[in-house]
CSV table of C-alpha atoms in Angstrom, one decimal:
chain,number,residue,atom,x,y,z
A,1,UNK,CA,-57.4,-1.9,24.4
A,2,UNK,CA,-58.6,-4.1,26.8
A,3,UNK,CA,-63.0,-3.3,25.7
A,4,UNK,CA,-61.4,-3.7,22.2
A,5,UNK,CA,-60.5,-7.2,22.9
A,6,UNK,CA,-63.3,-7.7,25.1
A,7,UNK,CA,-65.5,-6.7,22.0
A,8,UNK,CA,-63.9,-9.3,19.9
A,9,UNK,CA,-65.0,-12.1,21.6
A,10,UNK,CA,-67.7,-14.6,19.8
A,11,UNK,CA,-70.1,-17.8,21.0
A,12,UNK,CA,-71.4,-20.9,19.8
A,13,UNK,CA,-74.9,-21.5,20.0
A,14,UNK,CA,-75.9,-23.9,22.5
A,15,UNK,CA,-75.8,-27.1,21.4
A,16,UNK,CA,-78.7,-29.6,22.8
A,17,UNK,CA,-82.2,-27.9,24.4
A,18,UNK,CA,-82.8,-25.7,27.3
A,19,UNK,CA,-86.2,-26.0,29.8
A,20,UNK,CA,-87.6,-24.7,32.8
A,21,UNK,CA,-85.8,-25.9,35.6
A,22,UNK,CA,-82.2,-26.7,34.7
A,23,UNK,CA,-79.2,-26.0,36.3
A,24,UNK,CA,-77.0,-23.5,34.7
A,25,UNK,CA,-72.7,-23.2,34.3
A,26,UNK,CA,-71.1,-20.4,33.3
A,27,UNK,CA,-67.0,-19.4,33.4
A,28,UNK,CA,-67.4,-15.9,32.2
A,29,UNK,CA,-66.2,-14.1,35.3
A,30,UNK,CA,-62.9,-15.6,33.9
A,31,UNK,CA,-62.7,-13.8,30.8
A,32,UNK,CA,-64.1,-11.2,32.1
A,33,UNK,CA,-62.3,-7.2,31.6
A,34,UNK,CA,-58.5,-8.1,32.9
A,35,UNK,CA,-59.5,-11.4,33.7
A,36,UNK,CA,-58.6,-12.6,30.2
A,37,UNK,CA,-55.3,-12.5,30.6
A,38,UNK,CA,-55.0,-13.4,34.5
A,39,UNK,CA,-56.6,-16.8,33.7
A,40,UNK,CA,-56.5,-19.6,31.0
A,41,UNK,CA,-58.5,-22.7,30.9
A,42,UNK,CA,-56.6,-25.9,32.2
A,43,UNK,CA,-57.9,-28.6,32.1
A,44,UNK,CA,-61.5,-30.3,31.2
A,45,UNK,CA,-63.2,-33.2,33.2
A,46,UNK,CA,-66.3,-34.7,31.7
A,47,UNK,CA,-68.1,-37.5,33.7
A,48,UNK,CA,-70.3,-40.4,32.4
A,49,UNK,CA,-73.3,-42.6,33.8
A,50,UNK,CA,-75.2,-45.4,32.9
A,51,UNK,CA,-75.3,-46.2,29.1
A,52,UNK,CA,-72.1,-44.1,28.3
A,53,UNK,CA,-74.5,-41.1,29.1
A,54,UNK,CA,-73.1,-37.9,29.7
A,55,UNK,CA,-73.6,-36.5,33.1
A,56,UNK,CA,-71.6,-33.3,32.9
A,57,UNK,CA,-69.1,-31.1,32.8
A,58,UNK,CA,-66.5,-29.0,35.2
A,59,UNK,CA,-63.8,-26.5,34.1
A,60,UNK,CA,-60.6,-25.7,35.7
A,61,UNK,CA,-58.3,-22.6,34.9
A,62,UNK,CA,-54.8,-21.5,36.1
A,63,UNK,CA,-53.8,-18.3,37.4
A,64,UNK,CA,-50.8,-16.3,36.9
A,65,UNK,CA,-49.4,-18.0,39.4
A,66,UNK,CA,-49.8,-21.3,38.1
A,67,UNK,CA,-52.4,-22.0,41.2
A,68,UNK,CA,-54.9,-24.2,39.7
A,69,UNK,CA,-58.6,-23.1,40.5
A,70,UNK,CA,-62.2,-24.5,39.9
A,71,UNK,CA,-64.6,-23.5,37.6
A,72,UNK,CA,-68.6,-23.7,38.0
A,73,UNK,CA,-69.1,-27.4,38.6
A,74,UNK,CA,-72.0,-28.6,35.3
A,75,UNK,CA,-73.1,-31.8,36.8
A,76,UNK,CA,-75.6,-32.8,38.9
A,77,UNK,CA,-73.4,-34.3,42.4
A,78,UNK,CA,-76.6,-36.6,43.3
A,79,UNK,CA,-76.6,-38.7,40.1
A,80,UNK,CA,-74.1,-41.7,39.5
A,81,UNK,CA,-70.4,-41.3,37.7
A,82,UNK,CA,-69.5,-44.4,36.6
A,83,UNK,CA,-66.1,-42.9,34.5
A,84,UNK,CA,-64.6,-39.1,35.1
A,85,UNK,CA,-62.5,-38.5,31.1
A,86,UNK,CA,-60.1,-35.7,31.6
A,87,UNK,CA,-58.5,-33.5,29.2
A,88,UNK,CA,-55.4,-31.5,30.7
A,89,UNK,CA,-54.3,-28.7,28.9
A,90,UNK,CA,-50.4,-27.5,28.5
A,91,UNK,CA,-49.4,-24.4,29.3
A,92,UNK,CA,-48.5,-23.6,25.8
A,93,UNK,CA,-51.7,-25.2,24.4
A,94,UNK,CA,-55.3,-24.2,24.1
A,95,UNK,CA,-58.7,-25.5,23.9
A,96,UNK,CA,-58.9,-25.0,19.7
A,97,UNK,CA,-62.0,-27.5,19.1
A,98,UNK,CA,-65.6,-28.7,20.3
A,99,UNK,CA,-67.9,-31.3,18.5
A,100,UNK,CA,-71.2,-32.3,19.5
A,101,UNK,CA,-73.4,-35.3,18.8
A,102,UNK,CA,-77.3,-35.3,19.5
A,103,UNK,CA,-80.4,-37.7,19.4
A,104,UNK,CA,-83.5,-36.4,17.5
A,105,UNK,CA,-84.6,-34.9,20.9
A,106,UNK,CA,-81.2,-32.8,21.1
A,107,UNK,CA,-80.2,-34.8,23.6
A,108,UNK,CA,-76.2,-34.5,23.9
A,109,UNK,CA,-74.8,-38.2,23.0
A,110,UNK,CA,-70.9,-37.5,22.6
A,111,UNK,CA,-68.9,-34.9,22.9
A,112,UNK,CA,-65.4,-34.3,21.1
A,113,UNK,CA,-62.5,-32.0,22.4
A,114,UNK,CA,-59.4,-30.5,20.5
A,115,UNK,CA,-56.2,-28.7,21.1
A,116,UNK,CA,-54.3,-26.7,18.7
A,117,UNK,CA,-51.3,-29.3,19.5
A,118,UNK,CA,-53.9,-31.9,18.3
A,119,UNK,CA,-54.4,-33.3,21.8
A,120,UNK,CA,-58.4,-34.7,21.8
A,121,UNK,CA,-60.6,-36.7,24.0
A,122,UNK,CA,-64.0,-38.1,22.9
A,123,UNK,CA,-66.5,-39.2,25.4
A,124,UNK,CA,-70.0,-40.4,24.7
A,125,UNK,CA,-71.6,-42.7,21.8
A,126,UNK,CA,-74.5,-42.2,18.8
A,127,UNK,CA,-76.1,-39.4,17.9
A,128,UNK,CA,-75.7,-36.9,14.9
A,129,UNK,CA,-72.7,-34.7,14.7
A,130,UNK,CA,-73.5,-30.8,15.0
A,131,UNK,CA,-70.3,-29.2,13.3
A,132,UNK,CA,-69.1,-26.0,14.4
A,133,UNK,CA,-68.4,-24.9,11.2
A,134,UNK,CA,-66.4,-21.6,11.7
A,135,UNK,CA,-65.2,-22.6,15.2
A,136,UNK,CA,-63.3,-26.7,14.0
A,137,UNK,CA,-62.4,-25.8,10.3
A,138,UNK,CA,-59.3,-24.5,11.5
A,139,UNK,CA,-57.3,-23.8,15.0
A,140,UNK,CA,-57.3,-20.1,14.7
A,141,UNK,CA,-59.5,-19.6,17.5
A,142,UNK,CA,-59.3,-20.0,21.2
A,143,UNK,CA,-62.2,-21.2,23.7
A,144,UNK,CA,-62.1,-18.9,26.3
A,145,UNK,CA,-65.0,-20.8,28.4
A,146,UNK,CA,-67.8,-23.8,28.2
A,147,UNK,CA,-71.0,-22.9,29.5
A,148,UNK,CA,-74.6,-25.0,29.6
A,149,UNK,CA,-77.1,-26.8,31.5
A,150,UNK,CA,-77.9,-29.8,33.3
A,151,UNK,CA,-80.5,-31.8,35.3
A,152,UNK,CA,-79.7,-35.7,35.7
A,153,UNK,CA,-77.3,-35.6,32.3
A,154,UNK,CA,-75.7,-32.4,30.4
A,155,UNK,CA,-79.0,-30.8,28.3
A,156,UNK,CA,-77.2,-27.6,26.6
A,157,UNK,CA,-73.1,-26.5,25.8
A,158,UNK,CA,-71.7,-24.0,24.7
A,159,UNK,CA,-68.5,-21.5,24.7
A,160,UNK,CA,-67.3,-18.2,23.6
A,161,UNK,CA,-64.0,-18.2,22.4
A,162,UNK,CA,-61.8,-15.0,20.3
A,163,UNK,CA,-59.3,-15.2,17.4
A,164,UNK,CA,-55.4,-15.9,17.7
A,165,UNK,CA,-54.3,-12.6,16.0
A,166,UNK,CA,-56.5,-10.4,18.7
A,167,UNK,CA,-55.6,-12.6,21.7
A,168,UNK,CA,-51.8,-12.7,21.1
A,169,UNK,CA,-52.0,-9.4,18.8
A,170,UNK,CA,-50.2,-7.4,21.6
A,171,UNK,CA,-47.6,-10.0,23.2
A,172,UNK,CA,-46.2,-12.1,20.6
A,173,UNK,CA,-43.3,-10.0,20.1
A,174,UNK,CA,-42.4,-10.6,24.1
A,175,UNK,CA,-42.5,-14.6,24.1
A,176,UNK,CA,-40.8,-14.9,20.8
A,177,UNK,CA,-38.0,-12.4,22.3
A,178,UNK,CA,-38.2,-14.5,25.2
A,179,UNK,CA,-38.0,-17.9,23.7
A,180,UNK,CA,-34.3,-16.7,21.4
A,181,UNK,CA,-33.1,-15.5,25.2
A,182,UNK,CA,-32.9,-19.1,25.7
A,183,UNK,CA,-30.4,-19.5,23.2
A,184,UNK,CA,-26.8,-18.3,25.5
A,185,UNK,CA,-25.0,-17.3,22.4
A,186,UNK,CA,-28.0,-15.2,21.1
A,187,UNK,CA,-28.4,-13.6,24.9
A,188,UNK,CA,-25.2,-12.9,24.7
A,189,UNK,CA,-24.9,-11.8,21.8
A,190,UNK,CA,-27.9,-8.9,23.4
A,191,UNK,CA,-25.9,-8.7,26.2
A,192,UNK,CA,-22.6,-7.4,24.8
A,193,UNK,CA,-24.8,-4.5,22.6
A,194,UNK,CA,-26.3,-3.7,25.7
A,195,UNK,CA,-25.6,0.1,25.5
A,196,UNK,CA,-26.4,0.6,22.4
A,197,UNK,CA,-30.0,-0.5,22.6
A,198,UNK,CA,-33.0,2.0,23.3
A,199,UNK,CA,-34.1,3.1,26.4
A,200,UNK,CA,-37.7,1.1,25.6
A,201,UNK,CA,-35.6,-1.9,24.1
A,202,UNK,CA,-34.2,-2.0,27.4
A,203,UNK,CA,-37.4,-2.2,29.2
A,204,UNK,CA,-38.5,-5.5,27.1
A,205,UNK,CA,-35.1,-7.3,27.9
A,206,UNK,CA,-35.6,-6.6,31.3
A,207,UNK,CA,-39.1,-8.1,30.9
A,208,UNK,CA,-38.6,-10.7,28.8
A,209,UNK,CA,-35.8,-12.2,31.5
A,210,UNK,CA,-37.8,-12.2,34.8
A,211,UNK,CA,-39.0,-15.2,36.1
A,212,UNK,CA,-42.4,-17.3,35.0
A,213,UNK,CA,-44.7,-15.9,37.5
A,214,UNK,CA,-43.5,-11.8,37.4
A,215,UNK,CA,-43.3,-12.3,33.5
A,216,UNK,CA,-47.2,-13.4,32.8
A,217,UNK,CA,-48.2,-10.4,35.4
A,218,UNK,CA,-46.5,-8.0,33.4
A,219,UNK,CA,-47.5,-9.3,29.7
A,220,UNK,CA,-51.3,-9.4,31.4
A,221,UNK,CA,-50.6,-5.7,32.1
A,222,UNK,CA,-49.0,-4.9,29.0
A,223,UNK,CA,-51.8,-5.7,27.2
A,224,UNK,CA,-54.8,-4.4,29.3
A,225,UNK,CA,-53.5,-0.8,29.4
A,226,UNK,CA,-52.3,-0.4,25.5
């Protein structure tokens, strides 16, 4: 299942030009085989310069264990942040939207970012809006990763990201089982049919009550091996 999932990933285009002798980001060993379940993007910082230009970009992701850890760093550490904009990302939320604005010379003026929960930060001024058509007309999909180039500002982004249906298509049944056990009188309501469930019903309970942390390593392995 999991080079089935893999193979359902899709990109944007980069947005903005690429030349000789520019730095390069790229998060993919995050979303890479298992790794698309052990890791989820986090949070977003973008940093601006002089002229509400935009230097770069750095991602952060979170593990299974919550542990927070750093992305490739997209800016150039030698040029001038006046302003860092951040963009945090709740555990039940995803990165749903990107917009980009460029000059005539596909230089990147502003950038917009959205989450499914409609949480958004813009950074940046002018330019010419780029839609991303098939990624922003709805929030079906999810960005897995940014990726791009940069020399004194940020030249070229870019990001793969996969469908709701295929990323949750395996575990939805699990959280929304989870989410009722909240309820006491539905849990207990579970608990007093107890013996009458399936052997494989019981399995899921069992699952579906263990704590954060063991919970997300199972569901990651849950869905890798079917």
């Amino acid at each position: 299942m999991k080079e089935k999932i893999i193979e359902k990933i899709n990109y944007v285009p980069p947005f903005g030009y690429i030349q000789k002798g520019l730095k390069n980001f790229n998060d993919k060993k995050y979303v890479q085989k298992e790794n698309i379940y052990q890791y989820r993007l986090s949070k977003i910082k973008i940093f601006k310069g002089e002229n509400n230009s935009i230097i770069g970009i750095h991602s952060f992701f979170k593990n299974n264990k919550n542990e927070e850890i750093s992305g490739e760093e997209g800016y150039n550490k030698e040029v001038n942040i006046l302003e860092t904009i951040t963009l945090d990302i709740a555990p039940n939320d995803y990165l749903t939207n990107i917009n980009v604005w460029l000059d005539d010379d596909y230089h990147i003026k502003k950038l917009k970012f959205g989450t499914k929960k409609g949480k958004e930060v813009i950074v940046g001024e002018g330019g010419e809006a780029k839609e991303v058509t098939y990624l922003n007309k709805d929030k079906e999909n999810i960005i897995l990763y940014l990726y791009g180039g940069y020399k004194e500002q940020l030249h070229n982004i870019s990001c793969k990201y996969i469908n709701n249906n295929y990323y949750f298509g395996n575990i939805y049944g699990y959280f929304e089982l989870r989410i009722k056990l909240k309820n006491e009188n539905f849990k207990k309501l579970i608990n007093s049919n107890l013996k009458d469930l399936k052997y494989e019903d019981k399995i899921l309970l069992s699952a579906c009550l263990l704590p954060n942390s063991c919970f997300n390593i199972v569901m990651a392995f849950c869905v890798i091996v079917k």
